[in-house]
Short mmCIF file of C-alpha atoms and ligand atoms in Angstrom, two decimals:
data_model
loop_
_atom_site.label_atom_id
_atom_site.label_comp_id
_atom_site.label_asym_id
_atom_site.label_seq_id
_atom_site.Cartn_x
_atom_site.Cartn_y
_atom_site.Cartn_z
CA MET G 1 6.03 -21.66 6.38
CA PRO G 2 5.58 -23.81 9.47
CA ILE G 3 8.29 -25.71 11.05
CA LEU G 4 8.16 -28.57 12.89
CA GLN G 5 10.79 -28.38 15.39
CA GLY G 6 12.04 -31.28 17.10
CA ALA G 7 10.93 -33.68 14.25
CA LEU G 8 10.89 -37.44 14.46
CA ARG G 9 14.56 -38.45 13.63
CA LEU G 10 14.43 -41.89 11.52
CA THR G 11 17.49 -43.91 10.98
CA ALA G 12 16.93 -45.30 7.36
CA ALA G 13 19.03 -46.63 4.83
CA LEU G 14 17.26 -44.31 1.45
CA GLY G 15 15.58 -46.65 -0.76
CA LEU G 16 18.68 -47.34 -3.41
CA ALA G 17 15.90 -49.30 -5.72
CA THR G 18 13.52 -46.20 -5.25
CA LEU G 19 16.13 -43.32 -6.23
CA GLY G 20 17.05 -46.13 -9.22
CA PHE G 21 20.93 -45.18 -9.39
CA ALA G 22 24.05 -46.39 -8.35
CA SER G 23 24.43 -46.38 -4.82
CA LEU G 24 26.97 -44.05 -3.05
CA SER G 25 27.45 -43.36 0.60
CA VAL G 26 25.51 -40.23 0.59
CA TYR G 27 22.50 -42.12 -0.12
CA ALA G 28 22.64 -43.92 3.59
CA ALA G 29 22.31 -41.47 6.62
CA GLU G 30 20.17 -40.73 9.01
CA SER G 31 17.08 -39.11 8.30
CA VAL G 32 14.52 -36.80 9.28
CA ALA G 33 10.34 -36.91 8.59
CA VAL G 34 8.90 -33.84 6.39
CA SER G 35 5.72 -33.50 5.17
CA VAL G 36 4.49 -31.78 2.76
CA THR G 37 0.96 -30.60 1.30
CA ILE G 38 0.77 -29.03 -1.83
CA GLN G 39 -2.98 -27.54 -3.45
CA ALA G 40 -2.49 -28.49 -6.92
CA ASP G 41 -6.44 -27.29 -7.43
CA LYS G 42 -5.37 -23.88 -5.97
CA PRO G 43 -3.53 -22.03 -9.01
CA GLY G 44 -1.33 -18.81 -7.66
CA ALA G 45 0.91 -16.45 -10.49
CA LYS G 46 2.20 -17.12 -13.18
CA ILE G 47 6.33 -18.05 -12.78
CA ASP G 48 7.58 -15.62 -15.38
CA ARG G 49 10.25 -17.51 -17.53
CA ASN G 50 12.19 -14.51 -16.92
CA LEU G 51 12.84 -15.20 -13.09
CA TYR G 52 15.54 -17.59 -15.13
CA GLY G 53 17.35 -14.38 -16.36
CA GLN G 54 20.83 -14.23 -16.38
CA PHE G 55 23.53 -11.35 -16.41
CA ALA G 56 26.51 -10.63 -18.70
CA GLU G 57 28.86 -7.80 -17.71
CA HIS G 58 31.72 -6.53 -18.82
CA LEU G 59 33.81 -7.99 -16.45
CA GLY G 60 36.79 -10.59 -16.39
CA HIS G 61 36.40 -13.29 -18.42
CA GLY G 62 32.74 -12.79 -18.89
CA ILE G 63 32.07 -11.73 -22.49
CA TYR G 64 35.45 -11.77 -23.76
CA GLU G 65 37.08 -15.46 -24.03
CA GLY G 66 33.77 -16.66 -22.39
CA ILE G 67 31.12 -15.42 -24.96
CA TRP G 68 33.46 -13.51 -27.40
CA VAL G 69 36.54 -15.07 -29.09
CA GLY G 70 36.08 -13.35 -32.49
CA GLU G 71 35.85 -14.51 -35.72
CA ASN G 72 39.59 -15.29 -36.43
CA SER G 73 40.00 -17.38 -33.26
CA SER G 74 40.71 -21.41 -33.33
CA ILE G 75 38.02 -21.69 -30.83
CA PRO G 76 35.25 -23.04 -33.01
CA ASN G 77 32.97 -20.03 -32.90
CA THR G 78 29.57 -18.91 -35.22
CA ARG G 79 30.62 -15.45 -36.38
CA GLY G 80 32.65 -14.32 -32.81
CA TYR G 81 30.77 -16.48 -30.49
CA ARG G 82 32.04 -19.49 -28.94
CA ASN G 83 29.48 -22.54 -30.47
CA ASP G 84 30.02 -24.66 -27.05
CA VAL G 85 28.66 -21.85 -24.68
CA VAL G 86 26.21 -20.91 -27.26
CA ALA G 87 24.90 -24.92 -27.58
CA ALA G 88 25.13 -24.63 -23.62
CA LEU G 89 22.91 -21.62 -23.15
CA LYS G 90 20.54 -22.32 -26.17
CA LYS G 91 19.86 -26.00 -24.21
CA LEU G 92 19.36 -23.68 -20.83
CA LYS G 93 15.98 -21.67 -22.59
CA VAL G 94 17.88 -18.43 -21.30
CA PRO G 95 14.93 -15.96 -21.30
CA VAL G 96 16.85 -12.61 -20.85
CA VAL G 97 20.26 -11.34 -20.74
CA ARG G 98 21.17 -8.28 -18.88
CA TRP G 99 24.15 -6.64 -20.41
CA PRO G 100 26.36 -3.94 -20.22
CA GLY G 101 26.84 -3.64 -16.46
CA GLY G 102 26.61 -3.34 -13.88
CA CYS G 103 29.19 -1.04 -12.91
CA PHE G 104 30.53 -1.04 -16.24
CA ALA G 105 26.98 0.48 -17.56
CA ASP G 106 27.71 3.80 -16.01
CA GLU G 107 30.85 4.57 -17.50
CA TYR G 108 29.98 2.78 -20.96
CA HIS G 109 29.46 5.18 -24.10
CA TRP G 110 27.29 2.93 -26.85
CA ARG G 111 28.72 4.94 -29.59
CA GLU G 112 32.32 3.29 -28.81
CA GLY G 113 30.63 0.04 -29.39
CA ILE G 114 29.78 0.06 -33.15
CA GLY G 115 31.57 0.52 -36.39
CA PRO G 116 34.37 -1.41 -37.84
CA ARG G 117 35.77 -3.24 -34.98
CA ASP G 118 39.63 -2.15 -35.75
CA ARG G 119 38.99 1.23 -35.67
CA ARG G 120 37.14 0.94 -31.84
CA PRO G 121 38.64 2.96 -29.10
CA VAL G 122 40.15 0.94 -26.35
CA LYS G 123 39.15 2.11 -23.00
CA VAL G 124 40.09 1.40 -19.36
CA ASN G 125 37.67 -0.65 -17.52
CA THR G 126 38.12 1.06 -14.60
CA HIS G 127 35.56 -1.26 -12.26
CA TRP G 128 37.03 -4.52 -12.96
CA GLY G 129 40.74 -4.79 -12.83
CA ALA G 130 41.54 -1.76 -14.91
CA VAL G 131 42.37 -3.83 -17.72
CA GLU G 132 41.60 -2.64 -21.61
CA GLU G 133 38.18 -2.81 -22.85
CA PRO G 134 38.64 -3.34 -26.11
CA ASN G 135 34.96 -2.66 -27.17
CA SER G 136 35.12 -5.46 -29.54
CA PHE G 137 31.56 -6.25 -28.26
CA GLY G 138 29.34 -4.01 -28.59
CA THR G 139 25.66 -3.06 -29.04
CA HIS G 140 25.71 -5.42 -32.85
CA GLU G 141 27.42 -7.51 -30.72
CA PHE G 142 24.97 -8.19 -27.82
CA LEU G 143 21.76 -7.84 -29.79
CA ASP G 144 22.91 -10.76 -32.17
CA PHE G 145 24.38 -12.76 -29.47
CA ALA G 146 20.89 -12.48 -27.60
CA GLU G 147 18.98 -13.65 -31.15
CA LEU G 148 21.64 -16.35 -31.19
CA ILE G 149 20.65 -17.88 -28.00
CA GLY G 150 16.81 -17.11 -28.32
CA ALA G 151 17.14 -14.43 -25.49
CA ASP G 152 15.02 -11.48 -25.16
CA ALA G 153 17.42 -8.31 -24.46
CA TYR G 154 18.27 -6.21 -21.74
CA VAL G 155 20.29 -3.48 -22.36
CA SER G 156 21.21 -1.06 -18.73
CA GLY G 157 21.92 2.87 -19.78
CA ASN G 158 24.57 5.02 -18.66
CA VAL G 159 22.92 7.61 -16.17
CA GLY G 160 26.22 7.88 -13.72
CA SER G 161 28.13 9.62 -16.41
CA GLY G 162 26.05 9.63 -19.29
CA SER G 163 23.22 11.81 -20.60
CA PRO G 164 19.55 11.72 -21.52
CA GLN G 165 20.41 12.36 -24.90
CA GLU G 166 23.13 9.47 -25.03
CA MET G 167 20.20 7.18 -23.99
CA ALA G 168 17.55 8.17 -26.14
CA GLU G 169 19.83 8.12 -29.01
CA TRP G 170 21.05 4.67 -28.06
CA VAL G 171 17.25 3.27 -28.09
CA GLU G 172 16.62 5.02 -31.51
CA TYR G 173 19.75 3.22 -32.86
CA ILE G 174 18.18 -0.11 -32.03
CA THR G 175 14.86 0.01 -32.25
CA SER G 176 13.93 2.63 -35.17
CA ASP G 177 12.63 1.27 -38.80
CA THR G 178 12.69 5.26 -40.06
CA LYS G 179 15.16 6.68 -42.05
CA SER G 180 16.75 8.61 -39.48
CA THR G 181 20.55 9.40 -39.14
CA LEU G 182 20.79 6.84 -36.29
CA ALA G 183 18.69 4.16 -38.28
CA GLU G 184 20.64 4.52 -40.95
CA MET G 185 24.15 4.49 -38.77
CA ARG G 186 22.90 0.96 -37.88
CA ARG G 187 22.10 -0.23 -41.73
CA ALA G 188 25.88 1.20 -42.24
CA ASN G 189 27.00 -0.91 -39.38
CA GLY G 190 25.40 -4.25 -40.95
CA ARG G 191 21.85 -4.62 -39.50
CA GLU G 192 18.78 -3.70 -41.80
CA LYS G 193 15.74 -4.46 -39.54
CA PRO G 194 15.93 -2.91 -35.56
CA TRP G 195 16.34 -5.26 -32.73
CA LYS G 196 13.57 -6.27 -30.57
CA LEU G 197 14.53 -3.83 -27.24
CA PRO G 198 11.94 -5.55 -24.54
CA TYR G 199 13.74 -4.18 -21.45
CA PHE G 200 15.70 -0.79 -20.62
CA GLY G 201 17.51 -0.05 -17.58
CA VAL G 202 17.85 3.22 -16.32
CA GLY G 203 21.00 3.64 -14.59
CA ASN G 204 22.42 0.66 -12.10
CA GLU G 205 23.20 0.79 -8.71
CA THR G 206 22.90 4.86 -8.31
CA TRP G 207 23.17 4.81 -4.73
CA GLY G 208 26.93 3.22 -5.11
CA CYS G 209 29.05 2.70 -8.33
CA GLY G 210 26.49 4.58 -10.36
CA GLY G 211 26.85 7.82 -8.97
CA ASN G 212 26.84 7.54 -5.04
CA MET G 213 23.34 9.16 -5.14
CA ARG G 214 20.25 9.88 -2.40
CA PRO G 215 17.10 8.33 -3.32
CA GLU G 216 15.68 11.68 -3.50
CA TYR G 217 18.08 12.96 -5.96
CA PHE G 218 17.72 9.83 -8.17
CA ALA G 219 13.86 9.34 -8.14
CA ASP G 220 14.16 12.77 -10.23
CA LEU G 221 17.13 12.21 -12.09
CA TYR G 222 15.44 8.72 -13.22
CA LYS G 223 12.38 10.65 -13.88
CA GLN G 224 14.35 12.84 -16.28
CA PHE G 225 16.37 9.88 -18.02
CA ALA G 226 13.58 7.64 -18.25
CA THR G 227 11.36 10.57 -19.91
CA PHE G 228 13.55 10.21 -23.51
CA VAL G 229 13.75 6.22 -23.46
CA LYS G 230 10.92 5.97 -26.01
CA GLY G 231 10.79 4.07 -29.16
CA PRO G 232 8.43 3.26 -31.50
CA ARG G 233 4.62 2.05 -30.71
CA ASP G 234 5.72 -1.68 -31.22
CA ASN G 235 9.09 -1.55 -29.96
CA ARG G 236 8.93 0.09 -26.59
CA PRO G 237 10.95 -1.03 -24.13
CA LEU G 238 9.67 -1.26 -20.71
CA LYS G 239 11.78 0.58 -18.48
CA ILE G 240 13.04 -0.40 -14.91
CA ALA G 241 14.53 1.76 -12.48
CA SER G 242 17.97 1.35 -10.47
CA GLY G 243 16.65 0.30 -6.99
CA ALA G 244 17.57 -0.75 -3.78
CA ASN G 245 20.48 -2.63 -2.31
CA VAL G 246 19.54 -5.14 -0.27
CA ALA G 247 18.00 -4.05 2.79
CA ASP G 248 17.80 -0.54 1.95
CA TYR G 249 14.01 0.17 2.76
CA HIS G 250 14.45 3.60 2.58
CA TRP G 251 15.65 3.62 -1.16
CA THR G 252 12.12 1.66 -2.05
CA GLU G 253 9.76 4.01 -0.27
CA VAL G 254 11.05 7.00 -1.99
CA MET G 255 11.74 5.93 -5.45
CA LEU G 256 7.84 3.89 -5.73
CA SER G 257 6.54 7.09 -3.22
CA GLN G 258 7.96 9.35 -6.03
CA ALA G 259 8.31 7.85 -9.44
CA ALA G 260 6.63 4.75 -9.38
CA LYS G 261 3.97 5.85 -12.48
CA HIS G 262 6.86 6.59 -14.49
CA MET G 263 8.07 3.24 -13.93
CA ASP G 264 7.70 -0.83 -15.48
CA ALA G 265 9.88 -2.15 -13.07
CA TYR G 266 12.18 -1.91 -9.95
CA SER G 267 15.36 -3.57 -9.22
CA LEU G 268 16.83 -5.21 -5.74
CA HIS G 269 20.36 -6.41 -5.86
CA TYR G 270 21.44 -8.90 -3.26
CA TYR G 271 24.40 -10.98 -3.08
CA THR G 272 25.00 -14.04 -0.74
CA PHE G 273 28.63 -14.81 1.13
CA PRO G 274 29.72 -16.62 3.82
CA GLY G 275 31.45 -14.07 5.43
CA ARG G 276 31.67 -10.68 5.53
CA TRP G 277 32.10 -7.97 3.24
CA GLU G 278 35.99 -7.82 3.35
CA ASN G 279 36.55 -11.30 3.74
CA LYS G 280 33.59 -13.41 2.41
CA GLY G 281 35.09 -17.01 2.30
CA PRO G 282 36.47 -19.29 -0.22
CA SER G 283 34.68 -20.76 -3.22
CA ILE G 284 35.91 -24.21 -2.31
CA GLY G 285 37.83 -26.09 0.46
CA PHE G 286 35.07 -24.29 3.04
CA THR G 287 33.37 -25.42 6.11
CA GLU G 288 30.44 -26.83 7.04
CA ASP G 289 30.08 -23.71 9.05
CA ALA G 290 30.55 -21.95 5.35
CA TRP G 291 27.74 -23.92 3.87
CA ALA G 292 25.47 -22.89 7.14
CA SER G 293 26.03 -19.42 6.55
CA THR G 294 25.44 -19.03 2.80
CA LEU G 295 23.05 -20.75 2.65
CA ASN G 296 21.15 -18.90 5.53
CA HIS G 297 22.01 -15.89 3.90
CA ALA G 298 20.55 -17.19 0.50
CA VAL G 299 17.38 -17.80 2.29
CA ARG G 300 17.42 -14.07 3.64
CA MET G 301 16.13 -13.31 0.16
CA GLU G 302 12.56 -14.45 1.37
CA GLU G 303 12.61 -11.38 3.74
CA LEU G 304 13.71 -9.24 1.05
CA VAL G 305 11.60 -9.88 -1.32
CA SER G 306 8.38 -9.73 1.30
CA LYS G 307 9.72 -6.63 2.79
CA HIS G 308 10.30 -4.61 -0.32
CA SER G 309 7.12 -5.94 -1.98
CA SER G 310 5.15 -4.58 0.76
CA ILE G 311 6.60 -1.14 0.45
CA MET G 312 5.73 -1.83 -3.69
CA ASP G 313 2.16 -2.79 -2.23
CA LYS G 314 1.79 0.61 -0.54
CA HIS G 315 2.52 2.81 -3.45
CA ASP G 316 1.34 0.52 -6.61
CA PRO G 317 -1.28 -1.54 -4.96
CA ASP G 318 -2.35 -2.91 -8.11
CA LYS G 319 1.44 -4.29 -8.89
CA LYS G 320 1.72 -2.48 -11.90
CA VAL G 321 5.62 -2.24 -11.27
CA ALA G 322 7.34 -5.47 -11.44
CA LEU G 323 10.25 -6.23 -9.15
CA TYR G 324 13.09 -7.49 -11.19
CA VAL G 325 16.12 -8.66 -8.62
CA ASP G 326 18.86 -8.14 -11.39
CA GLU G 327 21.82 -9.03 -9.67
CA TRP G 328 21.69 -12.13 -7.38
CA GLY G 329 24.23 -15.11 -6.85
CA THR G 330 27.17 -15.79 -4.50
CA TRP G 331 29.79 -13.79 -4.78
CA TYR G 332 33.34 -15.37 -2.48
CA ASP G 333 37.05 -13.90 -2.05
CA PRO G 334 38.53 -14.18 -5.59
CA GLU G 335 40.66 -16.90 -6.61
CA ALA G 336 44.81 -16.98 -5.68
CA GLY G 337 46.54 -16.05 -8.42
CA ARG G 338 43.93 -14.24 -10.70
CA ASN G 339 43.33 -10.64 -10.83
CA PRO G 340 41.04 -10.04 -7.95
CA GLY G 341 39.02 -7.66 -10.01
CA PHE G 342 38.07 -10.26 -12.43
CA LEU G 343 35.44 -11.75 -9.52
CA TYR G 344 35.97 -15.31 -10.84
CA GLN G 345 35.14 -18.11 -8.59
CA GLN G 346 34.47 -21.69 -8.53
CA ASN G 347 31.09 -23.47 -8.20
CA THR G 348 30.16 -26.59 -6.18
CA LEU G 349 27.12 -28.21 -5.03
CA ARG G 350 26.83 -24.95 -2.34
CA ASP G 351 26.00 -23.01 -5.34
CA ALA G 352 23.43 -25.58 -6.64
CA LEU G 353 21.39 -25.09 -3.61
CA VAL G 354 21.81 -21.28 -3.32
CA ALA G 355 20.18 -21.54 -6.82
CA SER G 356 17.38 -23.77 -6.39
CA LEU G 357 16.40 -22.54 -2.74
CA THR G 358 16.86 -18.92 -4.52
CA LEU G 359 14.61 -19.81 -7.34
CA ASP G 360 11.94 -21.71 -4.67
CA ILE G 361 11.57 -17.96 -3.17
CA PHE G 362 11.05 -16.39 -6.69
CA HIS G 363 8.25 -19.31 -7.35
CA ARG G 364 6.55 -17.78 -4.35
CA HIS G 365 6.52 -13.94 -4.62
CA ALA G 366 5.79 -14.69 -8.64
CA ASP G 367 3.05 -12.30 -7.93
CA ARG G 368 5.28 -9.33 -7.88
CA VAL G 369 9.00 -11.01 -8.64
CA LYS G 370 8.54 -11.25 -12.66
CA MET G 371 12.81 -11.07 -13.52
CA ALA G 372 16.23 -11.98 -12.22
CA ASN G 373 18.92 -12.14 -13.44
CA ILE G 374 21.76 -14.54 -11.96
CA ALA G 375 24.93 -13.17 -11.74
CA GLN G 376 26.70 -14.27 -14.00
CA MET G 377 26.12 -15.61 -16.95
CA VAL G 378 30.41 -17.25 -17.68
CA ASN G 379 33.33 -16.95 -15.82
CA VAL G 380 32.13 -14.16 -13.30
CA LEU G 381 30.63 -14.81 -9.59
CA GLN G 382 27.81 -17.32 -9.71
CA ALA G 383 28.51 -18.62 -13.11
CA MET G 384 26.33 -20.86 -15.14
CA ILE G 385 29.59 -22.02 -17.25
CA LEU G 386 33.45 -21.63 -17.00
CA THR G 387 35.95 -21.80 -19.73
CA ASP G 388 39.67 -21.91 -20.24
CA LYS G 389 40.82 -21.19 -23.11
CA GLU G 390 39.16 -24.08 -25.95
CA LYS G 391 37.78 -25.78 -22.86
CA MET G 392 34.34 -25.35 -20.87
CA THR G 393 32.62 -26.32 -18.02
CA LEU G 394 29.13 -26.84 -17.07
CA THR G 395 28.85 -25.73 -12.97
CA PRO G 396 26.12 -27.14 -10.91
CA THR G 397 24.36 -24.36 -10.61
CA TYR G 398 23.79 -24.34 -14.82
CA HIS G 399 21.99 -27.90 -13.88
CA VAL G 400 20.13 -26.63 -11.59
CA PHE G 401 18.63 -23.93 -14.03
CA GLU G 402 18.62 -26.74 -16.70
CA MET G 403 16.39 -28.87 -13.91
CA TYR G 404 13.78 -26.03 -13.08
CA ILE G 405 13.41 -25.71 -16.96
CA PRO G 406 10.19 -27.00 -16.50
CA PHE G 407 8.78 -24.10 -14.28
CA GLN G 408 9.25 -21.63 -16.86
CA GLY G 409 6.07 -20.10 -17.40
CA ALA G 410 4.71 -22.50 -15.14
CA THR G 411 1.51 -21.93 -12.80
CA SER G 412 2.94 -21.86 -9.22
CA LEU G 413 0.63 -23.69 -6.27
CA PRO G 414 0.58 -23.55 -2.82
CA ALA G 415 3.26 -25.83 -0.91
CA GLU G 416 2.88 -26.05 2.85
CA VAL G 417 6.05 -27.24 4.68
CA GLN G 418 6.44 -29.08 7.79
CA SER G 419 9.85 -29.30 8.16
CA PRO G 420 12.73 -29.23 10.85
CA THR G 421 15.39 -26.65 10.77
CA TYR G 422 19.22 -27.96 9.43
CA SER G 423 21.34 -25.73 12.46
CA ARG G 424 24.91 -25.29 12.73
CA GLY G 425 26.47 -22.91 15.09
CA GLU G 426 24.86 -19.15 14.85
CA TRP G 427 23.27 -20.48 11.45
CA SER G 428 19.60 -22.08 11.13
CA LEU G 429 17.42 -22.44 8.22
CA PRO G 430 14.56 -25.10 7.29
CA GLN G 431 16.18 -28.04 6.27
CA VAL G 432 13.37 -28.25 3.24
CA SER G 433 12.53 -26.12 0.77
CA VAL G 434 9.57 -27.15 -1.88
CA SER G 435 8.59 -25.43 -5.13
CA ALA G 436 5.28 -26.65 -6.89
CA ALA G 437 3.54 -25.48 -10.40
CA ARG G 438 1.50 -26.91 -13.19
CA ASP G 439 3.94 -26.57 -16.11
CA ALA G 440 2.21 -25.20 -19.47
CA ALA G 441 1.92 -29.09 -20.93
CA GLY G 442 -0.54 -29.22 -17.69
CA LYS G 443 2.10 -31.55 -15.73
CA LEU G 444 2.33 -31.17 -12.28
CA GLN G 445 6.88 -30.71 -11.42
CA ILE G 446 7.81 -30.40 -7.87
CA ALA G 447 11.30 -29.30 -6.72
CA PHE G 448 12.87 -30.62 -3.61
CA THR G 449 16.03 -29.23 -1.61
CA ASN G 450 17.38 -30.47 1.30
CA VAL G 451 20.11 -28.21 2.71
CA ASP G 452 21.19 -30.59 5.13
CA PRO G 453 24.38 -31.81 4.38
CA ASN G 454 24.61 -34.81 7.05
CA LYS G 455 20.91 -36.10 7.15
CA GLY G 456 18.42 -37.31 4.48
CA ALA G 457 14.79 -36.30 4.72
CA ALA G 458 11.90 -38.57 4.26
CA VAL G 459 9.17 -36.37 2.50
CA SER G 460 5.63 -37.20 2.37
CA ALA G 461 3.48 -34.52 0.11
CA LYS G 462 -0.18 -34.71 -0.08
CA ILE G 463 -1.12 -33.34 -3.37
CA SER G 464 -4.82 -32.26 -3.77
CA GLY G 465 -6.40 -31.80 -6.57
CA VAL G 466 -4.74 -34.24 -8.48
CA ASN G 467 -4.48 -38.49 -9.55
CA PHE G 468 -1.32 -39.53 -9.64
CA LYS G 469 0.78 -42.76 -9.68
CA ALA G 470 4.26 -41.68 -9.24
CA ALA G 471 6.56 -39.31 -9.87
CA SER G 472 10.54 -39.24 -11.70
CA GLY G 473 12.88 -36.78 -12.42
CA ARG G 474 16.24 -36.12 -11.71
CA ILE G 475 18.45 -35.45 -8.77
CA LEU G 476 21.76 -33.07 -8.40
CA THR G 477 23.78 -33.92 -5.14
CA ALA G 478 27.59 -35.35 -4.43
CA SER G 479 29.62 -36.56 -2.08
CA THR G 480 31.23 -33.65 -0.77
CA LEU G 481 30.11 -30.03 0.42
CA ASP G 482 32.55 -27.89 -2.52
CA ALA G 483 31.69 -30.96 -4.76
CA ARG G 484 32.66 -29.40 -8.34
CA ASN G 485 33.09 -29.86 -12.14
CA THR G 486 36.62 -28.69 -13.75
CA PHE G 487 38.22 -28.82 -17.31
CA ASP G 488 39.19 -32.16 -16.71
CA LYS G 489 36.16 -33.15 -14.43
CA PRO G 490 33.65 -31.71 -16.50
CA GLU G 491 30.73 -34.17 -15.00
CA ALA G 492 31.88 -34.59 -11.62
CA VAL G 493 28.60 -33.15 -10.24
CA LYS G 494 25.95 -33.31 -13.03
CA PRO G 495 21.84 -34.73 -12.17
CA ALA G 496 21.33 -38.56 -12.47
CA PRO G 497 17.50 -40.06 -12.94
CA PHE G 498 15.45 -40.07 -9.64
CA LYS G 499 12.25 -42.01 -8.83
CA ALA G 500 9.48 -41.17 -6.32
CA ALA G 501 6.73 -43.58 -5.25
CA LYS G 502 3.03 -42.94 -4.28
CA LYS G 503 2.14 -44.65 -0.78
CA GLY G 504 -1.45 -44.40 0.05
CA ASN G 505 -2.51 -41.32 -1.20
CA GLU G 506 0.72 -39.77 -0.60
CA LEU G 507 4.13 -39.52 -2.83
CA ARG G 508 6.98 -40.43 -0.65
CA VAL G 509 10.64 -38.87 -2.00
CA GLU G 510 14.04 -39.73 0.16
CA LEU G 511 16.08 -36.74 -0.01
CA PRO G 512 19.22 -37.83 0.09
CA PRO G 513 21.65 -35.53 2.37
CA LYS G 514 22.68 -32.01 0.52
CA SER G 515 20.59 -32.59 -2.60
CA VAL G 516 18.14 -30.89 -4.95
CA VAL G 517 15.53 -32.91 -6.63
CA VAL G 518 12.89 -32.03 -9.39
CA VAL G 519 10.01 -34.60 -10.37
CA ALA G 520 7.10 -34.60 -12.54
CA VAL G 521 3.72 -36.17 -10.79
CA GLU G 522 2.76 -38.79 -13.27
O1 AHR U 601 28.24 -8.24 -10.58
C1 AHR U 601 29.07 -7.97 -10.27
C2 AHR U 601 29.09 -6.24 -9.38
O2 AHR U 601 27.91 -6.25 -8.59
C3 AHR U 601 28.27 -5.63 -10.51
O3 AHR U 601 28.62 -4.81 -11.90
C4 AHR U 601 27.43 -4.45 -9.42
O4 AHR U 601 26.11 -4.00 -10.09
C5 AHR U 601 27.35 -5.21 -8.34
O5 AHR U 601 27.80 -4.54 -7.61
#
């Protein structure tokens, strides 16, 4: 992406009439010029809707309290699932949910999570807080939940402490329509018809919590386990191989060279944090340096996806194996007074921008990246939703996912951006990120993110191949870097209407500092 260094700086009070909503101090700022060229007549790859997937692990209050409260709870629920959370997730059109982990997956034994709940064994969740795991949310509860919110199921199998037989039997239990003993057991437990099982993960972070393996060892083990992941012809899951951590390109080289023809997808995990692993930084009350560092780390996804993809291209030039970024998101220090193993953190405008920048990167790599699962759905890391007993709030990240819904299944379009950089101390990144696509209804959708918290951006977009008059949509911004929704003020950060005008042949978009805008071109 070419960067226009030292670009013209305009001082402009941004057009409040054009923005079409109430005046806030954030909308009057120094503004820089940014030019964008969108080629609406050069369709690229389809943006798989699974890029908007999520991850729900048995971790802290991610499942218990966040999704599942049980039928006898005073919190309004449907068969044990919180009504408020289910409604919010349905609105988000979640395409796919990955479960039960994460690290938890490699100590999960599926037989302990079926049958009458009061007879299921209580285990210790050794990875996450050493708390009791009641096993009340098991295979039936997860697959019914996925159906309830209209999402596909992505089940992650246990390689680290399980066996190929246990894995094979789990798949049979879920998918078989025969009279096999396992299928009959499923029926006796209340589910007559098999569930659809489109995605099955073989191992999780096998380089770490999933078994501390070498890639050479795991490549063989992967092939062994994956051989026994079957399922009937019309319900055969795609197999996902546990992949690399961040920039471990050797892992990708070995896995793809040795096992590519046995996998449908290969996973990558990358988390964003402003500091070091031992001292990541707080989720609120952070400095502008931490803001810049976080966003700078977030856009590293571009380099990671490009480099892993180019290794994949070498071994799989026809792109038969997809890249699934099945864990990504921000990871900050745990909040004081909470179990540090629960990974509960607040979610601010900064997280919203991490989400929009990352989704833009996935759009640009839509030819190889076919699924991504933000970590995690509720109450854990970069959550969509936070709950506290009967209260619930949607996070700024939720709002970005909701604003980006038109991109699900859309056709990506080339967008070239000439933007100055936003620099702060050692951190520097393009000030404006843009993503364009033609949605399923044929409408041109454009997303803009302005990462600079102090300067606006006056964007002029040339759009070839389409006649347009103007564009309208929504904006997400706020007056502080760590603006957030709380249980008392659940609507402090939420999208507002936004309009952009046509001048000459160009679309003019006035982006306030630290904002995300998605518009449909009319
Ligand atoms: O999402 C939290 C943890 O991060 C997952 O359990 C693990 O796979 C990763 O290290």
